[in-house]
Short mmCIF file of C-alpha atoms in Angstrom, two decimals:
data_model
loop_
_atom_site.label_atom_id
_atom_site.label_comp_id
_atom_site.label_asym_id
_atom_site.label_seq_id
_atom_site.Cartn_x
_atom_site.Cartn_y
_atom_site.Cartn_z
CA MET A 1454 0.00 0.00 0.00
CA MET A 1455 1.45 3.32 -1.06
CA LYS A 1456 0.99 6.41 1.10
CA ASN A 1457 0.97 10.03 -0.02
CA LEU A 1458 3.91 12.13 1.02
CA LYS A 1459 3.07 14.96 3.41
CA PHE A 1460 5.06 18.06 4.11
CA ARG A 1461 4.95 21.15 6.26
CA ALA A 1462 7.04 24.28 5.89
CA TYR A 1463 8.56 26.67 8.42
CA ASP A 1464 8.77 30.34 7.45
CA PRO A 1465 11.30 32.08 9.71
CA GLU A 1466 10.25 35.52 8.49
CA ASN A 1467 6.90 35.24 10.30
CA GLY A 1468 7.72 32.34 12.66
CA MET A 1469 4.89 30.19 11.27
CA ILE A 1470 4.62 26.53 10.30
CA TYR A 1471 2.33 25.84 7.38
CA GLN A 1472 0.73 22.44 6.98
CA SER A 1473 0.26 21.88 3.29
CA ARG A 1474 -1.67 19.36 1.27
CA LEU A 1475 0.06 20.53 -1.88
CA ILE A 1476 3.72 21.35 -2.32
CA LYS A 1477 5.10 21.28 -5.86
CA PHE A 1478 8.38 22.32 -7.39
CA HIS A 1479 8.26 24.44 -10.55
CA ILE A 1480 11.40 24.86 -12.64
CA SER A 1481 11.55 27.57 -15.30
CA GLY A 1482 14.10 29.74 -17.05
CA ASN A 1483 14.13 32.15 -14.13
CA GLY A 1484 14.75 29.62 -11.37
CA MET A 1485 13.12 26.97 -9.22
CA TRP A 1486 10.01 27.75 -7.18
CA ILE A 1487 8.09 26.00 -4.42
CA VAL A 1488 4.35 26.26 -4.96
CA SER A 1489 2.05 25.48 -2.02
CA ASP A 1490 -1.64 25.83 -1.26
CA HIS A 1491 -0.84 28.23 1.63
CA ALA A 1492 2.13 30.36 0.63
CA GLY A 1493 1.67 30.55 -3.14
CA LYS A 1494 4.83 30.67 -5.27
CA VAL A 1495 8.07 31.10 -3.29
CA PRO A 1496 11.65 30.95 -4.66
CA ALA A 1497 13.32 27.65 -3.76
CA GLY A 1498 16.80 27.78 -2.31
CA CYS A 1499 16.31 31.30 -0.97
CA GLY A 1500 17.74 30.07 2.33
CA THR A 1501 14.85 31.12 4.53
CA GLY A 1502 12.13 28.46 4.50
CA LYS A 1503 12.54 24.91 5.77
CA ILE A 1504 10.55 21.95 4.41
CA MET A 1505 9.80 19.07 6.79
CA GLN A 1506 8.63 15.65 5.60
CA PHE A 1507 6.11 13.44 7.40
CA THR A 1508 7.81 10.26 8.61
CA GLY A 1509 4.71 8.11 8.19
CA LEU A 1510 4.70 7.51 11.96
CA LYS A 1511 2.71 8.95 14.86
CA ASP A 1512 3.79 9.50 18.46
CA ARG A 1513 2.16 7.83 21.46
CA ASN A 1514 -0.59 10.49 21.40
CA GLY A 1515 -1.40 9.96 17.72
CA LYS A 1516 0.34 13.15 16.45
CA GLU A 1517 2.12 12.93 13.10
CA ILE A 1518 5.92 12.99 13.41
CA TYR A 1519 7.89 15.14 10.94
CA GLY A 1520 11.60 15.62 10.36
CA GLY A 1521 12.75 18.39 12.71
CA ASP A 1522 10.38 17.38 15.50
CA ILE A 1523 11.64 17.12 19.07
CA LEU A 1524 10.46 14.01 20.93
CA LYS A 1525 10.58 13.08 24.60
CA ASN A 1526 10.56 9.58 26.06
CA GLN A 1527 10.72 9.59 29.85
CA GLU A 1528 13.59 12.05 30.49
CA MET A 1529 15.39 11.57 27.15
CA ILE A 1530 14.98 14.18 24.38
CA TYR A 1531 15.43 13.22 20.72
CA ILE A 1532 15.64 15.17 17.45
CA VAL A 1533 14.12 13.59 14.32
CA TYR A 1534 16.07 13.85 11.05
CA PHE A 1535 16.47 12.01 7.73
CA ASP A 1536 19.79 10.42 6.76
CA LEU A 1537 21.00 7.35 4.89
CA GLY A 1538 17.51 6.68 3.49
CA ALA A 1539 15.75 6.50 6.86
CA PHE A 1540 14.30 8.68 9.60
CA LEU A 1541 16.62 8.60 12.60
CA VAL A 1542 16.75 10.30 15.99
CA LYS A 1543 19.72 11.64 17.87
CA MET A 1544 19.75 12.22 21.57
CA LYS A 1545 20.10 15.77 22.88
CA LEU A 1546 22.63 14.73 25.54
CA TYR A 1547 24.55 12.29 23.31
CA PRO A 1548 24.19 13.56 19.71
CA GLU A 1549 26.75 11.05 18.44
CA ASN A 1550 24.33 8.24 19.41
CA ARG A 1551 21.81 7.83 16.60
CA ILE A 1552 19.04 5.27 16.40
CA GLU A 1553 16.16 4.54 14.06
CA LEU A 1554 12.94 6.42 14.78
CA MET A 1555 11.11 3.08 14.45
CA GLN A 1556 12.66 1.97 17.76
CA ILE A 1557 11.16 4.74 19.91
CA TYR A 1558 8.19 6.41 18.21
CA LYS A 1559 5.50 4.35 20.01
CA TYR A 1560 6.81 5.43 23.41
CA ALA A 1561 7.75 9.05 22.69
CA GLU A 1562 5.69 12.22 22.43
CA ILE A 1563 6.27 15.35 20.36
CA ILE A 1564 7.20 18.31 22.55
CA GLY A 1565 8.11 20.77 19.79
CA ASN A 1566 10.33 21.22 16.76
CA ILE A 1567 13.82 22.58 16.14
CA PHE A 1568 12.56 25.79 14.54
CA GLU A 1569 9.88 27.00 16.95
CA ASN A 1570 11.20 25.46 20.18
CA SER A 1571 14.98 25.76 20.01
CA GLU A 1572 15.06 26.49 23.75
CA LEU A 1573 14.38 22.77 24.30
CA LEU A 1574 17.76 21.99 22.75
CA GLY A 1575 19.96 24.38 24.70
CA ASP A 1576 23.43 25.17 23.32
CA SER A 1577 23.46 22.33 20.78
CA ASN A 1578 20.65 23.93 18.72
CA GLU A 1579 22.71 24.95 15.66
CA ASN A 1580 24.13 21.44 15.23
CA ASN A 1581 20.65 19.93 15.44
CA LYS A 1582 19.15 22.18 12.76
CA ASN A 1583 21.69 20.83 10.29
CA GLY A 1584 20.94 17.15 10.95
#
């Protein structure tokens, strides 16, 4: 069974996350554009917006988990990211330790994301935004 891909986008200029049912890429002679049902036509690669992909998984409360989300399981905090063809999590306290999201998602809950809730990450925030 094939599932549709879902995305959301963070716009740092207004501090908003947009949930979108439609995100397309349009390439023309004057550049590449992201076209969404919320933001209209926006230049791609402008360095401001961040696109987050749905992992296909939900946390213990039934909320959809996206790349860039911050999860908590007991006292451990994790950051969700995509690498090597899979969604992984790294621990806030031990960022060198990376595990598959599949191993923890049923027990964890979303407490924020790296763009709107950077205070949850403390000093390691810049490293976490880059995966």
